[in-house]
Amino acid sequence: VANIVTYGTMGTKSAIRDVARVQKLPLSEADRLSKLVPNRFPKKGKDDRDIKVNLTNCFKYVDELREARDSSNPMLANTLKYAEMLEGTVRQTGVHACGLIIGSDDLINLVPLSTAVDKETKEDKVITQFEGSVIEDIGLVKMDFLGLKTLSIIKDTLANIKKSKGIDIDIDNIPLDDKLTYKLFSRGDTVAVFQFESAGMQKYLKDLKPSKFEDLIAMNALYRPGPMEYIPQFVNRKHGLEKIEYPFPIMEKRLKETYGITVYQEQVMLLSRDLAGFTRGQSDELRKAMGKKLKDKMEALHAKFIEGATKNGFGPREKLEQIWSDWAKFASYAFNKSHATCYSLVAYQTAYLKAHYPAEFMAANLTRNKDDITEVSKLMDECKARKIKVLGPDVNESDLMFTVNKEGNIRFGLGGVKNVGDGAVEAIIEEREKNGKFEGIYDFVERVNLNACNKKAIESLAYAGGFDTFPDLKREQIFALNSHDEPVLETLIKYGNLYQQDTLFNENSLFGSLNDAIEITKPEIPFVPEWSSLVKLNREREMIGMYLSAHPMDEFEFEINNICNATTADLNELTKYPIGTGLKLGGIVTDIRTGTTRNGKPFGIITFEDYQGSHEFPLFGKDFEEFGKYMIKDLFIYIHGTVHESEWKKHKTTGTPEIELKLVNMMPFKDVRDMIRRIRISLSLQKIDNDLVEELLKLVKNNKGNVNLYIEIKDFFTFERVSLFARKHSIKISSEVYRFLKQREAEETLQYKVEMA
């Protein structure tokens, strides 16, 4: 066996960029040229054929590219001239994602071979030098083995369940009629469920409320461009809201499970045999012709179908023509049922594990997605929604990856901490399992292998909170200086090494059993002030890529999500905003500096931090007079500024004014909520029910305030809308109101918007 090579060729845009780099054409100019290449050309000619997107056609139809090619600037002209010559040539080789070649003899006798480095294992793997499109012509079998990450997630989940609950689950023999699993699908609670986790799929699952495995197979096949238009009909027929009809009674046998709607290729194949007497071979020809849009083949089979069906007594012809045209339309996106079934089985297995063992399942997902911060954030939100705590790393409880503890919470893996290698993790776990949990920091450095778990690893573990459960140490202390101006971490490691050497010496000594061995003095750990919660969080994020232990701005979540529109990261890219754009930020003052200008006037600098980073705001003149009162360390503040051109600073190269943020307002973050004057709640007419109305009414009565309430009712079908103003009721934005709005928005029953004074 061997993997299959893929040859990557130079596309139109990549050819321009590659040649531009060699020609030393400025990057901005290379970008401009490549952006002139259209994604597609309009169809042209008698047969309405697509015009291929290549440089030859681009020079023909795109004036700017033709002018650039004919330019007097040789750098510009040569870039496009050489790009046209190189377009379509092989640029690099790769390895096919899941293709494998199988031969009856040593492959070296049948096909030229090469090697390629495996991205995961970094080892060389054998690959063929012939592409997959020609490999079968020399007598080799080509197979696709799809390596799904989901299979590893299932495997990890089963291992987690075994470890946390001591239960062995045979995932291949779970019941396919489990009520809890179908309830999960019916709620659309499918984050991390294979193939069923998109927002659109969740919406359709809530409508469909699947109750049997066949429903899942059908949804898997229908949820793709084209057949999606049949989903509402499929849902209505399942719930008896629409009559199920069959053109001929014989068709019920094949279409009953999909409520009379043709969903699978296999159904077309079987119906062609039932109606027109097609042989198995002919029905497979029909599948291939439809899938690959082979017009000539389709015409021949069309005639055979009409002839065979008429001969078998089916008619009138118009009805047969209608069936054929439906098939022809459907076939371009018809799905293979056996494929949909396999995928749905894997989906069902993941849903079953999520329904019965949510913590173990989420831990496995976090482990397999730990390098994808976007995915991890999504999974963390899901854990929060399910009230599963994700706890930080802990040297006494964590394993290499995410696991579940006895309380049913997820514990972050030591292997996910930056600078902590597998060797260090193995040393910690091996010692812990052999001699019990570590009692404190002294016990830790006395016992752990300090060659494997070195200074950098211990430092990173401390920043990440790995020693937070130790009674004799706070994480700040490990980075302090003792009374002799020695770093505490270095003294601890020195002590640990001396203790281990002494222990080893005593064990090997003739007098090792004597009790009068000299006791090594434990190093001093000084008292130091505790770090602010945001400093702790930023250190954590540095080490593990996310905030875990707490969120100091949680109490301001409503304001951050609904009023703030920028972060400190955006302040590094102010040029992307039009002049005059208002930016609103929320964060904490982490440092302050004051001084006097040359003119003897006072000024201040505020270091402002949020969850994306930090930024310094200088306060001069009027800004210092007005906002200097907010120069208080650890104060949560709200900053409103506008993007404008600086009056004083010029760009060093171009001489143009620099873009900066001009302060408009600054205030304590706790006062921001008082600035809200209006809240607009949008409701869909089709989703309003008694529960929603009563809940909203109760909320308004229990939270009287001074925020004007507007309610907009929208009709999903006619797009008509009515705006209503609650004249007699003003509301207060409390945590209860925010919880309601947040939950209902997540359930897609309403949308809301707040407006400031």
XYZ file of N, CA, C and O in Angstrom, residues 604-718:
460
model
N -0.841 62.944 32.205
C -0.911 61.581 32.736
C -0.994 60.549 31.619
O -1.392 60.879 30.496
N -0.588 59.327 31.919
C -0.708 58.217 30.951
C -1.409 57.064 31.660
O -0.975 56.617 32.732
N -2.514 56.616 31.062
C -3.279 55.490 31.601
C -2.955 54.240 30.782
O -3.055 54.266 29.556
N -2.545 53.165 31.459
C -2.439 51.867 30.781
C -3.767 51.149 30.984
O -4.168 50.878 32.117
N -4.417 50.884 29.862
C -5.791 50.359 29.864
C -5.754 48.957 29.286
O -5.206 48.738 28.203
N -6.313 47.983 30.008
C -6.285 46.590 29.535
C -7.697 46.045 29.399
O -8.565 46.306 30.225
N -7.913 45.271 28.304
C -9.142 44.484 28.184
C -8.719 43.061 27.868
O -7.546 42.707 28.016
N -9.637 42.237 27.402
C -9.301 40.832 27.200
C -8.515 40.564 25.921
O -8.147 39.434 25.657
N -8.262 41.596 25.148
C -7.497 41.416 23.914
C -6.068 41.928 24.034
O -5.226 41.634 23.206
N -5.797 42.746 25.062
C -4.448 43.298 25.204
C -4.481 44.582 26.007
O -5.375 44.805 26.817
N -3.477 45.460 25.782
C -3.428 46.715 26.527
C -3.103 47.872 25.590
O -2.602 47.669 24.475
N -3.386 49.077 26.062
C -3.135 50.280 25.254
C -2.900 51.444 26.207
O -3.510 51.532 27.271
N -1.991 52.350 25.817
C -1.728 53.527 26.643
C -2.481 54.729 26.095
O -2.415 55.024 24.898
N -3.203 55.425 26.986
C -3.920 56.646 26.609
C -3.231 57.836 27.285
O -3.291 57.972 28.513
N -2.556 58.709 26.521
C -1.960 59.905 27.124
C -3.034 60.965 27.358
O -3.917 61.153 26.527
N -2.974 61.633 28.492
C -3.939 62.684 28.821
C -3.195 64.009 28.967
O -2.423 64.204 29.922
N -3.379 64.914 28.000
C -2.749 66.229 28.039
C -3.830 67.304 28.081
O -4.958 67.099 27.615
N -3.474 68.466 28.608
C -4.351 69.638 28.555
C -5.738 69.364 29.108
O -5.919 68.904 30.233
N -6.751 69.637 28.267
C -8.152 69.485 28.688
C -8.483 68.043 29.048
O -9.280 67.779 29.951
N -7.887 67.083 28.301
C -8.140 65.660 28.596
C -7.702 65.322 30.017
O -8.387 64.584 30.744
N -6.538 65.882 30.449
C -6.048 65.597 31.803
C -6.961 66.226 32.848
O -7.269 65.605 33.876
N -7.411 67.463 32.557
C -8.314 68.150 33.495
C -9.624 67.376 33.660
O -10.154 67.247 34.759
N -10.140 66.858 32.524
C -11.456 66.220 32.532
C -11.417 64.763 32.986
O -12.290 64.301 33.723
N -10.381 64.035 32.516
C -10.373 62.581 32.752
C -9.295 62.117 33.735
O -9.213 60.928 34.038
N -8.471 63.045 34.231
C -7.399 62.677 35.167
C -7.929 62.026 36.432
O -7.245 61.224 37.067
N -9.185 62.330 36.800
C -9.781 61.753 38.019
C -9.978 60.243 37.914
O -10.226 59.559 38.915
N -9.898 59.714 36.672
C -10.069 58.261 36.500
C -8.742 57.511 36.496
O -8.690 56.324 36.187
N -7.655 58.238 36.854
C -6.347 57.571 36.917
C -6.224 56.851 38.259
O -5.476 57.251 39.148
N -7.017 55.787 38.390
C -7.027 54.980 39.617
C -6.759 53.533 39.215
O -7.500 52.953 38.409
N -5.706 52.958 39.749
C -5.338 51.587 39.379
C -6.454 50.612 39.738
O -7.080 50.736 40.792
N -6.714 49.653 38.818
C -7.741 48.608 38.965
C -9.174 49.135 38.859
O -10.120 48.422 39.177
N -9.331 50.379 38.389
C -10.672 50.909 38.156
C -11.161 50.445 36.788
O -10.435 50.546 35.794
N -12.395 49.911 36.726
C -12.984 49.539 35.440
C -13.540 50.807 34.793
O -14.354 51.511 35.411
N -13.083 51.104 33.578
C -13.535 52.335 32.930
C -14.061 52.067 31.518
O -13.723 51.070 30.878
N -14.887 52.999 31.092
C -15.474 52.997 29.737
C -14.857 54.171 28.993
O -14.761 55.285 29.522
N -14.376 53.914 27.793
C -13.743 54.967 26.986
C -14.480 55.083 25.658
O -14.712 54.088 24.968
N -14.844 56.311 25.309
C -15.482 56.594 24.019
C -14.567 57.568 23.280
O -14.197 58.617 23.816
N -14.185 57.215 22.070
C -13.323 58.089 21.273
C -13.721 58.050 19.813
O -14.500 57.198 19.386
N -13.191 58.988 19.036
C -13.455 59.000 17.584
C -12.139 58.920 16.833
O -11.100 59.436 17.286
N -12.194 58.274 15.691
C -11.014 58.140 14.831
C -10.823 59.461 14.089
O -11.757 59.966 13.460
N -9.616 60.037 14.206
C -9.377 61.296 13.475
C -7.907 61.409 13.082
O -7.055 60.630 13.522
N -7.616 62.403 12.247
C -6.235 62.649 11.819
C -5.553 63.534 12.854
O -6.091 64.571 13.253
N -4.357 63.127 13.272
C -3.635 63.862 14.304
C -3.221 65.253 13.812
O -2.832 65.424 12.654
N -3.306 66.221 14.723
C -2.879 67.581 14.373
C -1.373 67.723 14.485
O -0.778 68.618 13.878
N -0.746 66.842 15.288
C 0.680 67.022 15.580
C 1.572 65.949 14.955
O 2.687 66.237 14.530
N 1.066 64.709 14.904
C 1.931 63.610 14.445
C 1.802 63.391 12.947
O 0.696 63.337 12.412
N 2.967 63.247 12.279
C 3.001 62.975 10.836
C 3.667 61.626 10.603
O 4.572 61.217 11.348
N 3.229 60.925 9.542
C 3.836 59.645 9.170
C 5.262 59.897 8.697
O 5.511 60.788 7.874
N 6.222 59.111 9.207
C 7.645 59.350 8.909
C 7.967 59.267 7.423
O 8.780 60.011 6.889
N 7.324 58.340 6.723
C 7.642 58.122 5.304
C 6.826 59.035 4.390
O 7.373 59.732 3.540
N 5.507 59.020 4.585
C 4.624 59.737 3.646
C 4.398 61.193 4.030
O 4.022 62.012 3.188
N 4.620 61.513 5.309
C 4.384 62.894 5.745
C 2.919 63.218 5.976
O 2.570 64.354 6.316
N 2.029 62.233 5.808
C 0.590 62.463 6.023
C 0.273 62.375 7.510
O 1.001 61.727 8.264
N -0.832 63.012 7.959
C -1.173 62.956 9.388
C -1.441 61.516 9.843
O -2.037 60.735 9.116
N -0.969 61.190 11.035
C -1.229 59.857 11.582
C -2.681 59.762 12.059
O -3.274 60.766 12.443
N -3.210 58.548 12.012
C -4.580 58.319 12.480
C -4.526 57.946 13.951
O -3.729 57.087 14.360
N -5.344 58.599 14.777
C -5.347 58.290 16.204
C -6.766 58.381 16.766
O -7.695 58.816 16.076
N -6.904 57.970 18.022
C -8.212 58.020 18.675
C -8.285 59.274 19.545
O -7.460 59.469 20.437
N -9.260 60.111 19.275
C -9.465 61.325 20.059
C -10.514 61.032 21.137
O -11.624 60.597 20.829
N -10.155 61.262 22.401
C -11.069 60.949 23.501
C -12.273 61.880 23.508
O -12.133 63.097 23.381
N -13.455 61.287 23.653
C -14.700 62.053 23.741
C -15.243 61.976 25.168
O -15.693 62.963 25.730
N -15.162 60.769 25.747
C -15.721 60.577 27.082
C -14.998 59.446 27.792
O -14.487 58.514 27.161
N -14.940 59.538 29.114
C -14.373 58.479 29.940
C -15.178 58.471 31.229
O -15.519 59.527 31.761
N -15.525 57.295 31.717
C -16.331 57.213 32.929
C -16.189 55.837 33.564
O -15.774 54.877 32.885
N -16.530 55.708 34.873
C -16.503 54.373 35.488
C -17.483 53.442 34.775
O -18.594 53.849 34.423
N -17.059 52.208 34.585
C -17.875 51.276 33.799
C -19.223 50.995 34.462
O -20.217 50.731 33.795
N -19.268 51.093 35.793
C -20.521 50.790 36.507
C -21.615 51.805 36.186
O -22.802 51.542 36.403
N -21.217 53.000 35.661
C -22.212 54.035 35.342
C -22.736 53.954 33.910
O -23.644 54.697 33.539
N -22.149 53.052 33.110
C -22.500 53.003 31.680
C -23.953 52.583 31.480
O -24.659 53.121 30.625
N -24.407 51.629 32.288
C -25.765 51.108 32.113
C -26.815 52.214 32.267
O -27.870 52.168 31.654
N -26.476 53.235 33.072
C -27.420 54.345 33.288
C -27.602 55.201 32.040
O -28.531 56.003 31.967
N -26.699 55.033 31.068
C -26.793 55.839 29.838
C -27.751 55.239 28.810
O -28.050 55.853 27.793
N -28.218 54.019 29.082
C -29.130 53.374 28.133
C -30.503 54.036 28.242
O -31.051 54.171 29.337
N -31.044 54.437 27.108
C -32.344 55.122 27.096
C -33.453 54.277 26.472
O -34.613 54.421 26.796
N -33.083 53.415 25.512
C -34.105 52.631 24.807
C -33.614 51.206 24.600
O -32.428 50.987 24.400
N -34.564 50.278 24.632
C -34.260 48.906 24.225
C -35.356 48.460 23.258
O -36.543 48.681 23.504
N -34.917 47.905 22.126
C -35.863 47.457 21.097
C -35.823 45.933 21.023
O -34.764 45.346 20.773
N -36.964 45.299 21.250
C -37.061 43.834 21.192
C -37.852 43.457 19.941
O -38.975 43.921 19.744
N -37.235 42.642 19.075
C -37.900 42.180 17.848
C -38.374 40.751 18.025
O -37.592 39.878 18.424
N -39.651 40.512 17.746
C -40.238 39.181 17.882
C -40.805 38.724 16.552
O -41.363 39.532 15.800
N -40.654 37.439 16.259
C -41.267 36.871 15.058
C -42.699 36.455 15.387
O -42.937 35.776 16.391
N -43.645 36.874 14.553
C -45.061 36.567 14.772
C -45.273 35.064 14.947
O -46.069 34.623 15.765
N -44.514 34.271 14.165
C -44.703 32.813 14.174
C -44.165 32.161 15.460
O -44.482 31.017 15.746
N -43.322 32.893 16.217
C -42.712 32.278 17.398
C -43.298 32.811 18.710
O -42.847 32.446 19.784
N -44.291 33.697 18.597
C -44.911 34.226 19.820
C -45.897 33.194 20.373
O -46.762 32.711 19.648
N -45.721 32.847 21.653
C -46.685 31.952 22.306
C -46.992 32.500 23.695
O -46.394 33.490 24.142
N -47.928 31.870 24.386
C -48.351 32.353 25.708
C -47.193 32.418 26.700
O -47.086 33.348 27.497
N -46.319 31.396 26.661
C -45.189 31.355 27.595
C -44.301 32.582 27.438
O -43.882 33.202 28.419
N -43.996 32.915 26.178
C -43.123 34.055 25.899
C -43.770 35.365 26.373
O -43.136 36.192 27.019
N -45.060 35.528 26.046
C -45.778 36.753 26.423
C -45.827 36.908 27.946
O -45.525 37.973 28.496
N -46.166 35.825 28.645
C -46.271 35.880 30.106
C -44.914 36.156 30.754
O -44.813 36.923 31.714
N -43.864 35.522 30.209
C -42.516 35.720 30.752
C -42.070 37.173 30.569
O -41.508 37.787 31.484
N -42.343 37.723 29.395
C -41.961 39.102 29.093
C -42.737 40.087 29.977
O -42.178 41.044 30.513
N -44.033 39.815 30.147
C -44.890 40.675 30.970
C -44.416 40.684 32.431
O -44.294 41.745 33.063
N -44.112 39.504 32.938
C -43.630 39.368 34.322
C -42.297 40.109 34.504
O -42.069 40.784 35.513
N -41.449 40.004 33.497
C -40.136 40.640 33.531
C -40.263 42.161 33.608
O -39.571 42.818 34.390
N -41.166 42.715 32.785
C -41.375 44.171 32.746
C -41.921 44.652 34.090
O -41.489 45.670 34.631
N -42.864 43.915 34.656
C -43.471 44.307 35.937
C -42.466 44.241 37.092
O -42.501 45.058 38.013
N -41.566 43.238 37.042
C -40.600 43.051 38.135
C -39.373 43.942 38.013
O -38.554 43.994 38.930
N -39.191 44.596 36.875
C -37.976 45.385 36.648
C -38.332 46.775 36.121
O -37.975 47.159 35.007
N -39.046 47.524 36.934
C -39.443 48.876 36.529
C -38.213 49.783 36.571
O -37.409 49.719 37.490
N -38.100 50.614 35.540
C -36.945 51.510 35.478
C -37.235 52.693 34.580
O -38.390 53.088 34.411
N -36.164 53.233 33.966
C -36.345 54.417 33.119
C -35.893 54.203 31.677
O -35.646 55.153 30.950
N -35.763 52.929 31.261
C -35.383 52.623 29.875
C -36.660 52.380 29.068
O -37.468 51.515 29.420
N -36.844 53.169 28.019
C -38.035 53.031 27.178
C -38.013 51.701 26.439
O -36.972 51.290 25.908
N -39.170 51.043 26.387
C -39.269 49.721 25.764
C -40.069 49.796 24.460
O -41.185 50.309 24.446
N -39.440 49.329 23.386
C -40.101 49.247 22.082
C -40.158 47.782 21.680
O -39.174 47.052 21.831
N -41.294 47.345 21.160
C -41.423 45.951 20.708
C -41.837 45.950 19.243
O -42.782 46.647 18.854
N -41.088 45.208 18.449
C -41.368 45.122 17.019
C -41.807 43.693 16.688
O -41.129 42.732 17.057
N -42.963 43.555 16.041
C -43.472 42.234 15.637
C -43.247 42.086 14.135
O -43.660 42.948 13.353
N -42.581 40.995 13.738
C -42.296 40.760 12.314
C -42.981 39.481 11.853
O -42.958 38.481 12.566
N -43.568 39.541 10.648
C -44.167 38.351 10.042
C -43.107 37.677 9.174
O -42.595 38.275 8.225
N -42.789 36.435 9.517
C -41.718 35.695 8.827
C -42.035 35.478 7.345
O -41.140 35.433 6.511
N -43.329 35.352 7.014
C -43.707 35.026 5.636
C -43.930 36.270 4.764
O -43.507 36.318 3.619
N -44.603 37.284 5.324
C -44.935 38.468 4.498
C -43.915 39.589 4.656
O -43.937 40.558 3.911
